[in-house]
Structure formats: C-alpha cells, structure tokens
Short mmCIF file of C-alpha atoms and ligand atoms in Angstrom, two decimals:
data_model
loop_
_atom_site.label_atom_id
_atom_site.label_comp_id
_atom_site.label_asym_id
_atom_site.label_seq_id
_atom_site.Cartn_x
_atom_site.Cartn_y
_atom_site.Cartn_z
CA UNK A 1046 109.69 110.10 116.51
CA UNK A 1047 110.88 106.75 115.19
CA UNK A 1048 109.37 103.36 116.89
CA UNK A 1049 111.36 99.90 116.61
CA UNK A 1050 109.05 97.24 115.63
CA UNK A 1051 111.31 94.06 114.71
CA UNK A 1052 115.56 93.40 115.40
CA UNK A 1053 117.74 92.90 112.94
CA UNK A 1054 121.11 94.20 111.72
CA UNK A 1055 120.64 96.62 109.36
CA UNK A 1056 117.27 99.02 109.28
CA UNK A 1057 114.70 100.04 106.63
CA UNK A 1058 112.81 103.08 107.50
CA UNK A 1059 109.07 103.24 107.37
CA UNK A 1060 107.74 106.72 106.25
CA UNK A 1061 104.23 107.37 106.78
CA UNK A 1062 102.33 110.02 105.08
CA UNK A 1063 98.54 108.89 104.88
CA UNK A 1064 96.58 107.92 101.98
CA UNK A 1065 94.15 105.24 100.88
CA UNK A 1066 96.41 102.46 102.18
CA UNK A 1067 95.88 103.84 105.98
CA UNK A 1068 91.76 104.59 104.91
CA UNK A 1069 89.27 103.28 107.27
CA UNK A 1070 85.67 102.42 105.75
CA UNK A 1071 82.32 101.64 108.02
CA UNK A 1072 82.38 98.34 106.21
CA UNK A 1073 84.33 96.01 105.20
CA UNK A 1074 83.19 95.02 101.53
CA UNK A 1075 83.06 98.85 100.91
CA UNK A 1076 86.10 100.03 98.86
CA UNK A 1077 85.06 103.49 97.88
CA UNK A 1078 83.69 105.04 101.26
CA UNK A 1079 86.29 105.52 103.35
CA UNK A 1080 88.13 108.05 105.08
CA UNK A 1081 92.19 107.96 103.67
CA UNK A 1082 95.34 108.76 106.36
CA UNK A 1083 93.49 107.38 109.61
CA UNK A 1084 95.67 104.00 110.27
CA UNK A 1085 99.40 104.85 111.84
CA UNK A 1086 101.83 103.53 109.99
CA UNK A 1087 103.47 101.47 113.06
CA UNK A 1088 100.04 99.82 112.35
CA UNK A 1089 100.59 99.16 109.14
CA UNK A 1090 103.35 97.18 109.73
CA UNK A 1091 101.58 94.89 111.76
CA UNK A 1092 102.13 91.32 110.50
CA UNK A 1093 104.23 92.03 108.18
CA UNK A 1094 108.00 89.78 108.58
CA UNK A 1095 110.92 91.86 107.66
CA UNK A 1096 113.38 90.04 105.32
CA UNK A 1097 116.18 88.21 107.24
CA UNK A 1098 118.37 90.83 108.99
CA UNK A 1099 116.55 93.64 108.47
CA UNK A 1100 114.55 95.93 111.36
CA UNK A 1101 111.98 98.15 110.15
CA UNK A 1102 111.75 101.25 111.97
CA UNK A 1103 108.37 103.92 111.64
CA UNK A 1104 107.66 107.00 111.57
CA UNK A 1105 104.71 109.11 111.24
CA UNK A 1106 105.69 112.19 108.85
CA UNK A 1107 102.00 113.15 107.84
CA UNK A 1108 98.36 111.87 107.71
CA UNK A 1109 97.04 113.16 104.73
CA UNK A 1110 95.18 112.40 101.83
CA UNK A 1111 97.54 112.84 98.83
CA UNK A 1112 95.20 115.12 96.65
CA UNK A 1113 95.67 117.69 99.60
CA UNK A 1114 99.53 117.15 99.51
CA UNK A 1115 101.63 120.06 100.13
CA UNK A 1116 105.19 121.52 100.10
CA UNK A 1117 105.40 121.63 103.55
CA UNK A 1118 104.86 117.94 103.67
CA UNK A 1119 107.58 117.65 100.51
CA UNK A 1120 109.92 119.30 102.46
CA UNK A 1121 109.60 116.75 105.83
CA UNK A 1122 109.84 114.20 103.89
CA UNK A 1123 113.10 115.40 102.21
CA UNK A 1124 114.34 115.72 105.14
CA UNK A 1125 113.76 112.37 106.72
CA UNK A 1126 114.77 110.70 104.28
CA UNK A 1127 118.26 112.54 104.31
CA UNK A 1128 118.47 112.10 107.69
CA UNK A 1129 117.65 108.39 107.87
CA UNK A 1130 119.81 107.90 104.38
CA UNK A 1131 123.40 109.13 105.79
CA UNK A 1132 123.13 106.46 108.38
CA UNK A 1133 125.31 103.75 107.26
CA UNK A 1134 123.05 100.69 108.86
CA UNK A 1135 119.89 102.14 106.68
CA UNK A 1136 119.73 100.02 103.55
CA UNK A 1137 116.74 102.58 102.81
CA UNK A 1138 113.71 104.22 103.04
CA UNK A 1139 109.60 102.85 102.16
CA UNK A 1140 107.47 105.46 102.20
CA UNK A 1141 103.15 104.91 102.49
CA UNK A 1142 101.57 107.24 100.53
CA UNK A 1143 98.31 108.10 98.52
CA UNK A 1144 98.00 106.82 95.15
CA UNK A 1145 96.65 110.18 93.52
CA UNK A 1146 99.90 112.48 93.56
CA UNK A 1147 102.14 109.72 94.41
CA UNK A 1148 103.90 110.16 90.97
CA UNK A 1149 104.48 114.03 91.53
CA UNK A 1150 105.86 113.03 95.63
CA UNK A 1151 108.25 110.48 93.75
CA UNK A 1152 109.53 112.91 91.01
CA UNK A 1153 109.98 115.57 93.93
CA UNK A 1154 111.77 113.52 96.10
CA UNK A 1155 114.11 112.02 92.96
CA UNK A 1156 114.74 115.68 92.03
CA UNK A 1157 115.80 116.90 95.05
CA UNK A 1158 117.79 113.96 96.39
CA UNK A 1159 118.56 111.81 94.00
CA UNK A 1160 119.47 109.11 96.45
CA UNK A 1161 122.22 106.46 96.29
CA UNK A 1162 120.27 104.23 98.45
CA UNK A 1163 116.38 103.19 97.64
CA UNK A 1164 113.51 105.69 98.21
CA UNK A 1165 110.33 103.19 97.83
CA UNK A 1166 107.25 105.14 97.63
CA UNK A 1167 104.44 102.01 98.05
CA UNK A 1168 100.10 102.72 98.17
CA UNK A 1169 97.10 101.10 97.71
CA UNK A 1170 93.87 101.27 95.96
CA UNK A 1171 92.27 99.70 98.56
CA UNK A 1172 91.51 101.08 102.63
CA UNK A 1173 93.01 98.81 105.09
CA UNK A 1174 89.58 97.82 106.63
CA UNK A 1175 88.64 95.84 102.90
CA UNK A 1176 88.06 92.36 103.01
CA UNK A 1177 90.96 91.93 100.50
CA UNK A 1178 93.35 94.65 101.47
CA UNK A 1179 96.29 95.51 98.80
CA UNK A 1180 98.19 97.68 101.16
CA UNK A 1181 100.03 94.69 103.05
CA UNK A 1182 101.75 92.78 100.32
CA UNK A 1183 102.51 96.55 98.43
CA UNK A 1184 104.01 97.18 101.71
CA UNK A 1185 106.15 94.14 102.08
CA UNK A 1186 107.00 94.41 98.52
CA UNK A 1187 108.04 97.87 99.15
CA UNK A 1188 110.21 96.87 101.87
CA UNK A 1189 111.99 94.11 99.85
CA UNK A 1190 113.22 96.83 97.27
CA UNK A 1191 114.30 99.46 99.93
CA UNK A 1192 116.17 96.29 101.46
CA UNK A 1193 118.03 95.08 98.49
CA UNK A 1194 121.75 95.56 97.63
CA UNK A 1195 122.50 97.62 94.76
CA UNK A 1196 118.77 99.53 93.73
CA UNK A 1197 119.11 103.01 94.16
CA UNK A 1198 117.04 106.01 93.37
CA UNK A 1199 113.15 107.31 94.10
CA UNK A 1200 110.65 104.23 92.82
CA UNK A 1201 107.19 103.30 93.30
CA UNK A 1202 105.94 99.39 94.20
CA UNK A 1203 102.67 98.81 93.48
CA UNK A 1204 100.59 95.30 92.57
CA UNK A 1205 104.19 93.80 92.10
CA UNK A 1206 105.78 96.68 89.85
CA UNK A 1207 108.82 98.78 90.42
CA UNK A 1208 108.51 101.84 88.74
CA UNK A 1209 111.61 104.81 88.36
CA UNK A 1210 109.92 108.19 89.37
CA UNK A 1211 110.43 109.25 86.05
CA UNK A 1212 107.94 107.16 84.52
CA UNK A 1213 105.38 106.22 87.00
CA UNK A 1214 101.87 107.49 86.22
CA UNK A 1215 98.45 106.24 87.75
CA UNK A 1216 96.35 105.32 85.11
CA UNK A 1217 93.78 103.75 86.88
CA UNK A 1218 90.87 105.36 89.15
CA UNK A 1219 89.91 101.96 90.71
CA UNK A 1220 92.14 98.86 89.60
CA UNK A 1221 94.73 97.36 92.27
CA UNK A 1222 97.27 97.42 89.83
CA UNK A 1223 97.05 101.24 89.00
CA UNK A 1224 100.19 103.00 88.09
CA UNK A 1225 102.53 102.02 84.48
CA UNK A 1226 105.74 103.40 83.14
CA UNK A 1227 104.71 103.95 79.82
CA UNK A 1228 107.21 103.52 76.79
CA UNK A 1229 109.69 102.84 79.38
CA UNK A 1230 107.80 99.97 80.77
CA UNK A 1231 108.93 98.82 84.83
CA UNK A 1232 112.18 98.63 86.54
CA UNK A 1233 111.54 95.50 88.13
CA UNK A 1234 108.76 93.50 89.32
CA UNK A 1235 108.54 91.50 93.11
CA UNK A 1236 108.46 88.32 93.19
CA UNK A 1237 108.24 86.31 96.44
CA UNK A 1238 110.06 88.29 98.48
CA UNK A 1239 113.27 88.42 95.04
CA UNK A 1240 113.39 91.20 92.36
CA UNK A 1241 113.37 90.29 88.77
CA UNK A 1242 115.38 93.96 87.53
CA UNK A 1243 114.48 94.67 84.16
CA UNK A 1244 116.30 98.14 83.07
CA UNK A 1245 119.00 100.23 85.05
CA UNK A 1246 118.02 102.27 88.33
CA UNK A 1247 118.25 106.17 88.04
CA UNK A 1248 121.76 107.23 88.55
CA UNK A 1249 122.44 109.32 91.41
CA UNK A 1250 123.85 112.72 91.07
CA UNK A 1251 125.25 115.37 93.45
CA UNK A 1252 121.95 117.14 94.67
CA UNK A 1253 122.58 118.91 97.47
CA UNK A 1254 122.30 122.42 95.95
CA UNK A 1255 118.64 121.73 94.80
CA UNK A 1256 118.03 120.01 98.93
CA UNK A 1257 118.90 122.94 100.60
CA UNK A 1258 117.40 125.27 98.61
CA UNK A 1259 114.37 123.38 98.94
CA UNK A 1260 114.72 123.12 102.48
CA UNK A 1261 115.56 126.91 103.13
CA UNK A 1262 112.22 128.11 100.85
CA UNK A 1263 109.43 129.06 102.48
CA UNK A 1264 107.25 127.97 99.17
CA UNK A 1265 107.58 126.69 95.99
CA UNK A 1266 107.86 129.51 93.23
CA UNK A 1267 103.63 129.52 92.08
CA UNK A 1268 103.40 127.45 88.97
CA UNK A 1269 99.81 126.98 87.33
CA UNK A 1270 99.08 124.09 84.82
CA UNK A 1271 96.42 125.19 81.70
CA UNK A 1272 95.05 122.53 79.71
CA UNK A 1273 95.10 123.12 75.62
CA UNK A 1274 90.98 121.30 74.32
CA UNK A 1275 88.69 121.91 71.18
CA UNK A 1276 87.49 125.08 72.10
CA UNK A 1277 90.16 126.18 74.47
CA UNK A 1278 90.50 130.10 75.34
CA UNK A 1279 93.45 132.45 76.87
CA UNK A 1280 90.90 134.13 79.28
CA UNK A 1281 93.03 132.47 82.27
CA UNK A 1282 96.08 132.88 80.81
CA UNK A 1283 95.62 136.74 80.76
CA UNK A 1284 93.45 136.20 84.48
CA UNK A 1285 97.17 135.28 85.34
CA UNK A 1286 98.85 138.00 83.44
CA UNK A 1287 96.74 140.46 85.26
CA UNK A 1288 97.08 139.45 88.32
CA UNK A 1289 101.01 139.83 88.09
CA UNK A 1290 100.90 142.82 86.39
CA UNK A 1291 98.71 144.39 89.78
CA UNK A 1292 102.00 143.12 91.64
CA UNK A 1293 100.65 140.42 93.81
CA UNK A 1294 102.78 138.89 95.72
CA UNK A 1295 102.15 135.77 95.01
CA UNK A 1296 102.12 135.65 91.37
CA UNK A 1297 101.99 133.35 88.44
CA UNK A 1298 105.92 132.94 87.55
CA UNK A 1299 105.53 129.93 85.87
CA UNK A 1300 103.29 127.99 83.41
CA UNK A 1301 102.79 124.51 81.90
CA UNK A 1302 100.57 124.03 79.08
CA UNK A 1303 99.00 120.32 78.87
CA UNK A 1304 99.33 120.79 74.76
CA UNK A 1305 98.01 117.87 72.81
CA UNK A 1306 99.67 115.54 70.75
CA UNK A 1307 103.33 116.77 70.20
CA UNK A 1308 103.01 119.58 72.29
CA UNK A 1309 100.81 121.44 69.93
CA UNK A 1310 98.39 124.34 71.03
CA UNK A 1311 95.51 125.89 70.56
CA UNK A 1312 95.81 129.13 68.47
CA UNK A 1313 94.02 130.73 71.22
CA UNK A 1314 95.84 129.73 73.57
CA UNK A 1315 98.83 129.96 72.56
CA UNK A 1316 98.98 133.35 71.90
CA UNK A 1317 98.11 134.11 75.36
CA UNK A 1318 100.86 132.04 76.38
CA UNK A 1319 103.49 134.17 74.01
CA UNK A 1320 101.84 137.70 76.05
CA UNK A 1321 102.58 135.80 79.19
CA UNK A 1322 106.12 134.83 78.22
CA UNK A 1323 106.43 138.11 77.04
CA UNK A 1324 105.62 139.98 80.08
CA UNK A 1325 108.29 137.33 82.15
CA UNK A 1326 106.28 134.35 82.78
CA UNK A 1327 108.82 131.21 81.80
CA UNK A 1328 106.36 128.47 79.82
CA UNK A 1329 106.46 125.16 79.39
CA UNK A 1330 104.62 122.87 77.29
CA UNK A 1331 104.27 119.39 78.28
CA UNK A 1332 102.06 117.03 76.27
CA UNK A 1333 98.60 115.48 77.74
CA UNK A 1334 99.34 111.91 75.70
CA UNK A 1335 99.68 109.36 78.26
CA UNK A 1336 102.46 107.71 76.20
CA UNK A 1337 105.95 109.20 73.81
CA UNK A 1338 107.56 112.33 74.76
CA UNK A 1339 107.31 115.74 73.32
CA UNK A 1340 110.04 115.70 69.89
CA UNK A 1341 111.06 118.89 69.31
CA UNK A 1342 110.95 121.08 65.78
CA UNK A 1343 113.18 124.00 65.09
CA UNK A 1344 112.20 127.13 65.74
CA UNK A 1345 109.54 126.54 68.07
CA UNK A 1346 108.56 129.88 70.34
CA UNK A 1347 107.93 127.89 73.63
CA UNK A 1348 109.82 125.01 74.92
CA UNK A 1349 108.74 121.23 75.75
CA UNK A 1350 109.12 119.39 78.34
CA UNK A 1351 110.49 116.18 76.91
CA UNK A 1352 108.73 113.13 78.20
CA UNK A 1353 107.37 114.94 81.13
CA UNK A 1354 103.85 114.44 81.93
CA UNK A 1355 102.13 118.12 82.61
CA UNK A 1356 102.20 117.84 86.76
CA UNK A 1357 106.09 116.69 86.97
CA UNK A 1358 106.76 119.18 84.42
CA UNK A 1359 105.17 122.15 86.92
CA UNK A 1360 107.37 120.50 89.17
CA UNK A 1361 110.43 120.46 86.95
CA UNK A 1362 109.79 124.48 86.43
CA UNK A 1363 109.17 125.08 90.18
CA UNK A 1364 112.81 123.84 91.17
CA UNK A 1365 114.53 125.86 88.31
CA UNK A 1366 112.14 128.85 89.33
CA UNK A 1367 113.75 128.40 92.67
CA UNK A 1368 117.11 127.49 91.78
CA UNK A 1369 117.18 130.85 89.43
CA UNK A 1370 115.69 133.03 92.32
CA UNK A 1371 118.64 131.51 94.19
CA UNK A 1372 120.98 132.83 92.24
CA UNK A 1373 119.87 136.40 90.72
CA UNK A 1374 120.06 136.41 95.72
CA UNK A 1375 123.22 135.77 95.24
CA UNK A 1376 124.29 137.63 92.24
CA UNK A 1377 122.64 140.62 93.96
CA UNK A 1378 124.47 140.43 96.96
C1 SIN B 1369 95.06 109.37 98.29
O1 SIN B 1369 95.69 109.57 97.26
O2 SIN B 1369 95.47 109.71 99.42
C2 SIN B 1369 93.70 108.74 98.24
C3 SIN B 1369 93.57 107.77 97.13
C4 SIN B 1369 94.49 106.59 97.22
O3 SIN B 1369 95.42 106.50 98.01
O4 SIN B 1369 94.24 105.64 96.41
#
C-alpha cells in the first residue's frame, strides 16, 4: 500500500499507473526505445521537494502502458482516489500516467467523481532514463496543482499547462509539450512552483450514483468507435449488427461515429448506422475535427455529441449504457 516519502502537515497522494514517464530505455540519448511502466512511482518522486507543508504519499495502482489501459484499472483508480479524497488532511490526488489515453483516464475519472478536491493526472513524452527527462518537473508541477487551495476537479499538467478533462487532447506523437484544450484553451499554467488560473475549474456535482455503479460493474457496457472517410462502407457496422442479432453475449450496445466536419456522414455509412439504431443499438456521432463542437440542425436522425472528441464520447455512452442497465435492474425488480 501507501509509502511516506517526506513530513509535512497536510498530504498529496501519488498515484502510479505506468506509462512513458516510468519507461526505461538501454540508452540514455534514446527517446523512442524504451520499455513504458518499469520505474515505481516512490521512485519517481525521488528528488523532487514537496511544497512547504505538504507530504507526498505513493502508491503503486498499476504498471501499464496506457494504450493497454483497462476498466479494471479505471475502476482502482476510482477508488483510490475516493478513498484518499474523504480524508480531510488530503489536499489531493497526482496521478502518473501514459500520455496516449491519458485524456480518456481524465474524462473517466471527472465523470465518475467529479471531485471537490484536485485530481492531477501528470505524464511525459519522455522515459525517465533520457538525458533531459520531462517527467520530473511535470511531476512537481502536478503536485503544486493537487496542493493548491481552491482548484478542484479532474486536470492534466503537462510542459507547464493545466488542462480541465473536458478539453485535454494529445496532439502531439513526439513533442514535450503534447496535449491542448482546443477552443477552450488551458485552465492554468505553472509557474515556479505558483499557478497563473486562467478560466473557472469544473464544478463538482453529486456523483456518487455514477461511482458505485461503476464500481459494482463487472465491465463497461461494449461500445465500438467507426470512423466516417472518402470511401467509407457499413460492412462493420452490419459485422456488429450480426453479431448481436446471433445473441452474443457480449454485444455491440453502443456506437460512436467519428463523422467529419459537423458531424456529417457518409451515405454509406450512415445508413448502416440507422439499421443499427433500428435494431437497438443507441448511436452517437461525435466529430473527428480536432477543434469546435458538433452544432446541431433540426431534425437530425442520430444525435451528436457536442464538443466531445470520438473516444470521450464512447465513454460518455458507456456510463449512460450502464446507468440505463441500472435502472431497467431496478425497474424490473
Ligand atoms: C503510454 O501512454 O503509456 C506510452 C506513451 C507515453 O506515455 O507517452
């Protein structure tokens, strides 16, 4: 369980889930090569100062790298941070994570908690063994925001930036400074150890219907994501019609359509999507733009997703999947 590292008087929590910021390469000037989630997180901490009163406490959750996250890992972390978040000397909670589905962890985590205290997801872009490592200063960053008065809500540090969960996005395969809000530009950037707050933090709302479902499911309902292109079919639209209709159990019950532009579709592929949301499948569209949200004309047949990029919208439609499963239980005795 939990290690104390420093003293202090009131404790930040270290979460540790794996990731390029614990990767270890064979070499030092080599960036690329390494293997991510091999460096503990009490390790991570090492030589890094804690702002004045604060202890950081760590704990190993998972050691993973993020493209392989899972629900099972979701869930943990849920739960720590729940657990660690009712107790009243925790100003809040930094969690070390992979940069490549860190946006979807944060939008999880906001979703089902929706904290009144900090929940700082932090990264890097670079493994711990480079020459010029990002990971420490994210880290310290990271632990700055979790330690401040008044920030509340699921955010993402990275190269300096404070990003809601909303709006984070990584937008850059190699960069140190990988992840933007979009239209919404950053919360607040880190500056020597002092935020600079630019916009409000998310508000907090009462969640705890949506955390113990979550924590009481076994999985996720199954949501796929299918990308509207030039050229683009239904063929795996119907694949996933089919395979409901021969009852398996673990069926498509969702979809999310990447559409382009302002949620538009191709022809093809949307009238696949109509047989699918005919036969009970609920569909989403969300757009593929990196930027704007999805404006919405009367009379469409399939609704958007607002301004929610296609992976937290199969997110979005997974927790209302399981929140309606929840109650046609309980309606049904
Ligand atoms: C990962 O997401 O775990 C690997 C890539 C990274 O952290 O940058």
């Amino acid at each position: 369980m939990g290690e104390n590292i420093q003293g202090g008087t009131r404790r930040v929590v270290v979460l540790g889930t794996g990731g390029t910021i614990a990767g270890r390469a064979g070499r030092a000037g080599d960036n690329i090569g390494y293997t991510a989630g091999e460096v503990g997180v009490s390790e991570l901490l090492g030589g890094i100062d804690a702002p004045e009163g604060i202890a950081l406490l760590a704990e190993q959750v998972a050691q993973v790298d993020s493209k392989d996250m899972s629900f099972a890992i979701w869930q943990t972390l849920a739960q720590r941070c729940a657990h660690w978040l009712a107790k009243a000397d925790v100003a809040g909670v930094v969690i070390t994570h992979g940069t490549d589905t860190l946006e979807e962890t944060a939008f999880f985590l906001q979703s089902v908690l929706a904290p009144s205290k900090p929940v700082v997801l932090t990264c890097a872009m670079r493994p711990a063994t480079a020459l010029a490592p990002d990971g420490p200063q994210n880290v310290r960053d990271a632990i700055v925001v979790a330690a401040t008065a008044g920030v509340r809500g699921v955010v993402a540090v990275c190269a300096g930036t404070v990003h809601s969960a909303f709006d984070v996005q990584k937008v850059h395969t190699y960069r140190v400074d990988a992840f933007d809000s979009g239209d919404g530009g950053p919360l607040a950037y880190v500056e020597e150890g002092a935020l600079r707050v630019l916009r409000n933090w998310p508000a907090p709302h009462a969640a705890t219907q949506v955390f113990d479902r979550v924590a009481g499911a076994v999985s996720l309902p199954r949501v796929e994501i299918v990308v509207s292109h030039a050229e683009a079919r239904g063929a795996i639209v119907d694949a996933l019609i089919a395979e409901r209709k021969r009852g398996s159990a673990d069926a498509v019950q969702g979809l999310v359509l990447a559409a382009t532009g302002n949620g538009t579709l191709h022809h093809a592929l949307e009238a696949a999507a109509l047989r699918a949301q005919a036969e009970g499948i609920a569909v989403v569209r969300a757009t593929r733009c990196m930027q704007g949200r999805i404006l919405a004309k009367p009379d469409e047949s399939l609704r958007d997703a607002g301004a929610l990029t296609p992976v937290k919208a199969r997110i979005a439609l997974a927790l209302e999947l399981l929140a309606a499963s929840a109650s046609g239980r309980i309606e049904g005795g």
